[in-house]
Short mmCIF file of N, CA and C in Angstrom, two decimals:
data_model
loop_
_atom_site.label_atom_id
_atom_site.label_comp_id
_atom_site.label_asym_id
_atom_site.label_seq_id
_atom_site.Cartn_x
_atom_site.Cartn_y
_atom_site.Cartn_z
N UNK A 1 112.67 94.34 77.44
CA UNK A 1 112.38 94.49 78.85
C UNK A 1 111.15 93.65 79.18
N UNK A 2 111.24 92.96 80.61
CA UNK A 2 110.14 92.41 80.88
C UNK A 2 108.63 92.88 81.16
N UNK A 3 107.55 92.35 80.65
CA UNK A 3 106.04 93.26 81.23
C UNK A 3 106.19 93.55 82.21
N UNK A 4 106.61 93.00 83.28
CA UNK A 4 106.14 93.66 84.32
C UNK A 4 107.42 94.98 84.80
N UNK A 5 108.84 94.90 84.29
CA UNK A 5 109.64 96.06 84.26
C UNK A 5 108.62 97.12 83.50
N UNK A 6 108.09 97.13 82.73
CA UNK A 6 106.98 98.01 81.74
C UNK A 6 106.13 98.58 82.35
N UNK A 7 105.26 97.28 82.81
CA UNK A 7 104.33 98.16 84.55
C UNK A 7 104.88 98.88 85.18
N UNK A 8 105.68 98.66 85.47
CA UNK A 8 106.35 99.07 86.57
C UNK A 8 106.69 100.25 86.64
N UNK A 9 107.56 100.67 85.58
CA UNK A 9 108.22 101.90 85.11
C UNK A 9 106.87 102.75 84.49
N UNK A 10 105.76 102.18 83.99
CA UNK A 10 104.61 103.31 83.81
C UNK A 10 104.16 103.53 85.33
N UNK A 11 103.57 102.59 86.13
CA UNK A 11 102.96 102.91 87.38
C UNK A 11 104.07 104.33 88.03
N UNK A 12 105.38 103.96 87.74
CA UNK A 12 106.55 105.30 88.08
C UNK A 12 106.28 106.59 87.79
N UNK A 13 106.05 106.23 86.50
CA UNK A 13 106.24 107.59 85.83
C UNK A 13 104.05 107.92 86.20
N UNK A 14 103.36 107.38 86.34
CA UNK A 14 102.01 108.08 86.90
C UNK A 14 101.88 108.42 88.26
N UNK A 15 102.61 107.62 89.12
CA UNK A 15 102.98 108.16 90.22
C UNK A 15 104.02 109.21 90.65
N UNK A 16 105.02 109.27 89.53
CA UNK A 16 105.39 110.91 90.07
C UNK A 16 104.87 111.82 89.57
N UNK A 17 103.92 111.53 88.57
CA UNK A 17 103.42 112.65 87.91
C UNK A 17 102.40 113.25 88.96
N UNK A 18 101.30 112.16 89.16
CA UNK A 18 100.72 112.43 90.20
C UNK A 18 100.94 113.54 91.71
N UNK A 19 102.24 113.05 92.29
CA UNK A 19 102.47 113.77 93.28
C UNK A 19 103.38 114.34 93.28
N UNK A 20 103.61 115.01 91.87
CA UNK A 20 104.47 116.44 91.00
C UNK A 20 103.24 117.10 90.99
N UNK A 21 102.27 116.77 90.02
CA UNK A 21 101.55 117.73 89.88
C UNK A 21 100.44 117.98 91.19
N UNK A 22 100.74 117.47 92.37
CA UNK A 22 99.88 117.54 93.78
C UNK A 22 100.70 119.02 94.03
N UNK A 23 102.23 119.12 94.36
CA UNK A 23 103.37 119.75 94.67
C UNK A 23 102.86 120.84 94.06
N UNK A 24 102.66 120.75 92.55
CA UNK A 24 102.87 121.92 91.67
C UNK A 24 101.59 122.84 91.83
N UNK A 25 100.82 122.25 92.17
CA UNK A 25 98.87 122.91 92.13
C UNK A 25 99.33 123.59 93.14
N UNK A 26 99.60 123.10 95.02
CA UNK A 26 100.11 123.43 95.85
C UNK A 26 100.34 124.75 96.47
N UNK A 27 101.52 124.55 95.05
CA UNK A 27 102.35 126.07 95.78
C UNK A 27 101.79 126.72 94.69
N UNK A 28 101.61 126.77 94.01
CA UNK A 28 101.33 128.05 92.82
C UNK A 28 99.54 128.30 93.21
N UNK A 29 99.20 127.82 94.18
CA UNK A 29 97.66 128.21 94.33
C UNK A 29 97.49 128.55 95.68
N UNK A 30 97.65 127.29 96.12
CA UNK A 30 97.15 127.26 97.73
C UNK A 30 98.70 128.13 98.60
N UNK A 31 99.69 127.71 98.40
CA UNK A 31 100.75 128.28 99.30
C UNK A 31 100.84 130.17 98.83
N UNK A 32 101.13 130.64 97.59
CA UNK A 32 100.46 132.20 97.50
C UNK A 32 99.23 132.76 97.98
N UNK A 33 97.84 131.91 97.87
CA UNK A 33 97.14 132.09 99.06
C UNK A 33 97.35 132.49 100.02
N UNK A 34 97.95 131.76 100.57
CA UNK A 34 98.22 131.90 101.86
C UNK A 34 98.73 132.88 102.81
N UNK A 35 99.45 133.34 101.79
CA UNK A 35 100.57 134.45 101.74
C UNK A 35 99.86 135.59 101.77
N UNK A 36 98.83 135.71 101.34
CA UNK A 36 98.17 137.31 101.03
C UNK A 36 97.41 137.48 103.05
N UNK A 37 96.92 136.18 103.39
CA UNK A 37 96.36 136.08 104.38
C UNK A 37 97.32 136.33 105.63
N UNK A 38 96.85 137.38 106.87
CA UNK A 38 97.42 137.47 108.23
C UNK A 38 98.08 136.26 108.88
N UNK A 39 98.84 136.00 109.45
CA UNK A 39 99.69 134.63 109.85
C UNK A 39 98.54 133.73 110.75
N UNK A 40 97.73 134.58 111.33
CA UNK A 40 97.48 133.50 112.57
C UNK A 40 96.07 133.03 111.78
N UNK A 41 95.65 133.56 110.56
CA UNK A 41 94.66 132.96 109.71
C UNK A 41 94.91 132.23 108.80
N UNK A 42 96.25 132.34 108.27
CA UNK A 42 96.89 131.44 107.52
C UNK A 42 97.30 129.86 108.18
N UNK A 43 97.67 130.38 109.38
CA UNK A 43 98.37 129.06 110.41
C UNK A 43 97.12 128.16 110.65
N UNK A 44 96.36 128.73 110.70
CA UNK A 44 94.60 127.96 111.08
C UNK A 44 94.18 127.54 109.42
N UNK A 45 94.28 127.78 108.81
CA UNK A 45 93.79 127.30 107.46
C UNK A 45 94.90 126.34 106.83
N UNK A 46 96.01 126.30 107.03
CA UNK A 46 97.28 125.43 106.49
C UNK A 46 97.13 124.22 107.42
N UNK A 47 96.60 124.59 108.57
CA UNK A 47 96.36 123.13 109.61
C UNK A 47 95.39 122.53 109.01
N UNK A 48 94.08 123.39 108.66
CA UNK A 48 93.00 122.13 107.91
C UNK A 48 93.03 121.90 106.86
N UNK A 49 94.05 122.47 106.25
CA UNK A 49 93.83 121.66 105.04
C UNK A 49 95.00 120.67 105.21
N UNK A 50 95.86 120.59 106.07
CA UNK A 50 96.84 119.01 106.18
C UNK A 50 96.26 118.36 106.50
N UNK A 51 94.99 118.63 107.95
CA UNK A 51 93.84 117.68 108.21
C UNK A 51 93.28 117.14 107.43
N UNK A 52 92.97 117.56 106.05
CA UNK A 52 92.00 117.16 105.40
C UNK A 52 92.93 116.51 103.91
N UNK A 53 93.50 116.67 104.02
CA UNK A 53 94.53 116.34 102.60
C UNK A 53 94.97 114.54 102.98
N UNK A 54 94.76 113.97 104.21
CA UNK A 54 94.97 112.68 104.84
C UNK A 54 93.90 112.08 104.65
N UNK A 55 93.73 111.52 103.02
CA UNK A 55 92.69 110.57 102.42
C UNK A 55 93.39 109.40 101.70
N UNK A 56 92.07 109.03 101.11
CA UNK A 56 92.10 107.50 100.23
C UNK A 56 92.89 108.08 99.32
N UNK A 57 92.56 108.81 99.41
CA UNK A 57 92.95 109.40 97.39
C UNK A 57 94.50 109.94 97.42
N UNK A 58 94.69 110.62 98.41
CA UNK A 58 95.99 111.42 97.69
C UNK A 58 97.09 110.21 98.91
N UNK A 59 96.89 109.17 99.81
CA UNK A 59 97.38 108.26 100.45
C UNK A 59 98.32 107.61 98.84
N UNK A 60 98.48 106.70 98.31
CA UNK A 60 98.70 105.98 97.02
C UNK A 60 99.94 106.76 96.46
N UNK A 61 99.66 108.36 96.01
CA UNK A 61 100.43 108.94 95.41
C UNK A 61 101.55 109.61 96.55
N UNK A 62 101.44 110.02 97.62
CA UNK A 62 102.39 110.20 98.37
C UNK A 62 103.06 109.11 99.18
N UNK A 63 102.11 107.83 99.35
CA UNK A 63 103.41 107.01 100.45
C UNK A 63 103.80 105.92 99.40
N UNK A 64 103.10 105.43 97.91
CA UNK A 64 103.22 104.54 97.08
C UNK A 64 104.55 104.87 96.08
N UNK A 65 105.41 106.51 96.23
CA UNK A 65 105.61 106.78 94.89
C UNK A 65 107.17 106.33 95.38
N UNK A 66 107.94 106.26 96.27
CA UNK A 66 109.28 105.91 96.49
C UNK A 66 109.20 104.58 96.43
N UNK A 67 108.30 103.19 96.92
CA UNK A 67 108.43 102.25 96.36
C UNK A 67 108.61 101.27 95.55
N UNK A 68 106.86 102.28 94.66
CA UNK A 68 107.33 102.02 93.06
C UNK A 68 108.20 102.78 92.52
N UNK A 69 108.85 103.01 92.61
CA UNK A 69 110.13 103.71 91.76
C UNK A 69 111.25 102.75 92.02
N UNK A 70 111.25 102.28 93.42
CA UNK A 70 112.48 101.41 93.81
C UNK A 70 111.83 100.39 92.80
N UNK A 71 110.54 99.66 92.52
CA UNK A 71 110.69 98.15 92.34
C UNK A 71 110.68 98.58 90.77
N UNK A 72 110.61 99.62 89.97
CA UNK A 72 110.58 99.71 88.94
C UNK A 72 112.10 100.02 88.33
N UNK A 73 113.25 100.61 89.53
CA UNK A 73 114.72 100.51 89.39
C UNK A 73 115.19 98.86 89.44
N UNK A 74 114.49 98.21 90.41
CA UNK A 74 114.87 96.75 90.59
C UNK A 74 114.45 96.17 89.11
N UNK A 75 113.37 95.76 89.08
CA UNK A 75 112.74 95.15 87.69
C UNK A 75 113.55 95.75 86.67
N UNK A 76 114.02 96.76 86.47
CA UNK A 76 114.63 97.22 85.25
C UNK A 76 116.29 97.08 85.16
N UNK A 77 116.78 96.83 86.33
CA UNK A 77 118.03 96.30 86.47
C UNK A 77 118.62 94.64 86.63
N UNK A 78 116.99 94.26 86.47
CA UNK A 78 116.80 92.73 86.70
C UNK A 78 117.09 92.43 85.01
N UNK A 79 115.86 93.27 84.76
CA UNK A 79 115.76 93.22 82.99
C UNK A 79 116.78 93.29 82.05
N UNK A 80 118.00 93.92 82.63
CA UNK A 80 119.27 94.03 81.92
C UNK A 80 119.33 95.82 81.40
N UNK A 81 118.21 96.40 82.08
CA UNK A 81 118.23 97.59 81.51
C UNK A 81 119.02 98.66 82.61
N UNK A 82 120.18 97.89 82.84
CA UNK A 82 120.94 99.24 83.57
C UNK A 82 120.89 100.38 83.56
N UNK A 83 121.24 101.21 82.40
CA UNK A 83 120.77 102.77 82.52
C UNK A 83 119.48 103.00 82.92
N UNK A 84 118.27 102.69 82.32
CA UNK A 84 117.28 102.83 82.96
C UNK A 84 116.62 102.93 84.26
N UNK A 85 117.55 101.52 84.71
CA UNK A 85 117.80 101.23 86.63
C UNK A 85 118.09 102.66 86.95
N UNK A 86 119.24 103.20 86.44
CA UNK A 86 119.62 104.09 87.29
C UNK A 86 118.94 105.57 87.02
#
């Protein structure tokens, strides 16, 4: 396989890990939270933290991770590595 199919397919696999394990912290922390709390205090606290979750940092792993995955299916189907592509 080519280096950069290699990049590619690691940058994949750190980027879904990434915003798997964003998902996974999520609900097993913050969304049961939430849950224990009255609705209209919950509804006010689930708003700021979407307010605040719209950064540098977690930007990359949520709008970057369907891309690289596509160019790391492309590169790897370029590479001759069909199953992998798929």
């Amino acid at each position: 396989m080519f280096p950069a199919a290699r990049f590619a397919a690691l940058a994949a696999l750190l980027h879904s890990g990434a915003i798997f394990g964003f998902f996974f912290a999520w609900v097993c922390s913050t969304m049961w939270g939430l849950d224990r709390l009255p609705a209209d205090v919950a509804i006010a606290a689930m708003q700021a933290m979407n307010a605040s979750v719209r950064n540098v940092v977690f930007a990359p792993a949520f709008f970057a991770t369907g891309p690289v995955l596509a160019l790391a299916g492309a590169l790897a189907w370029h590479a001759g590595s069909g199953r992998a592509a798929l």
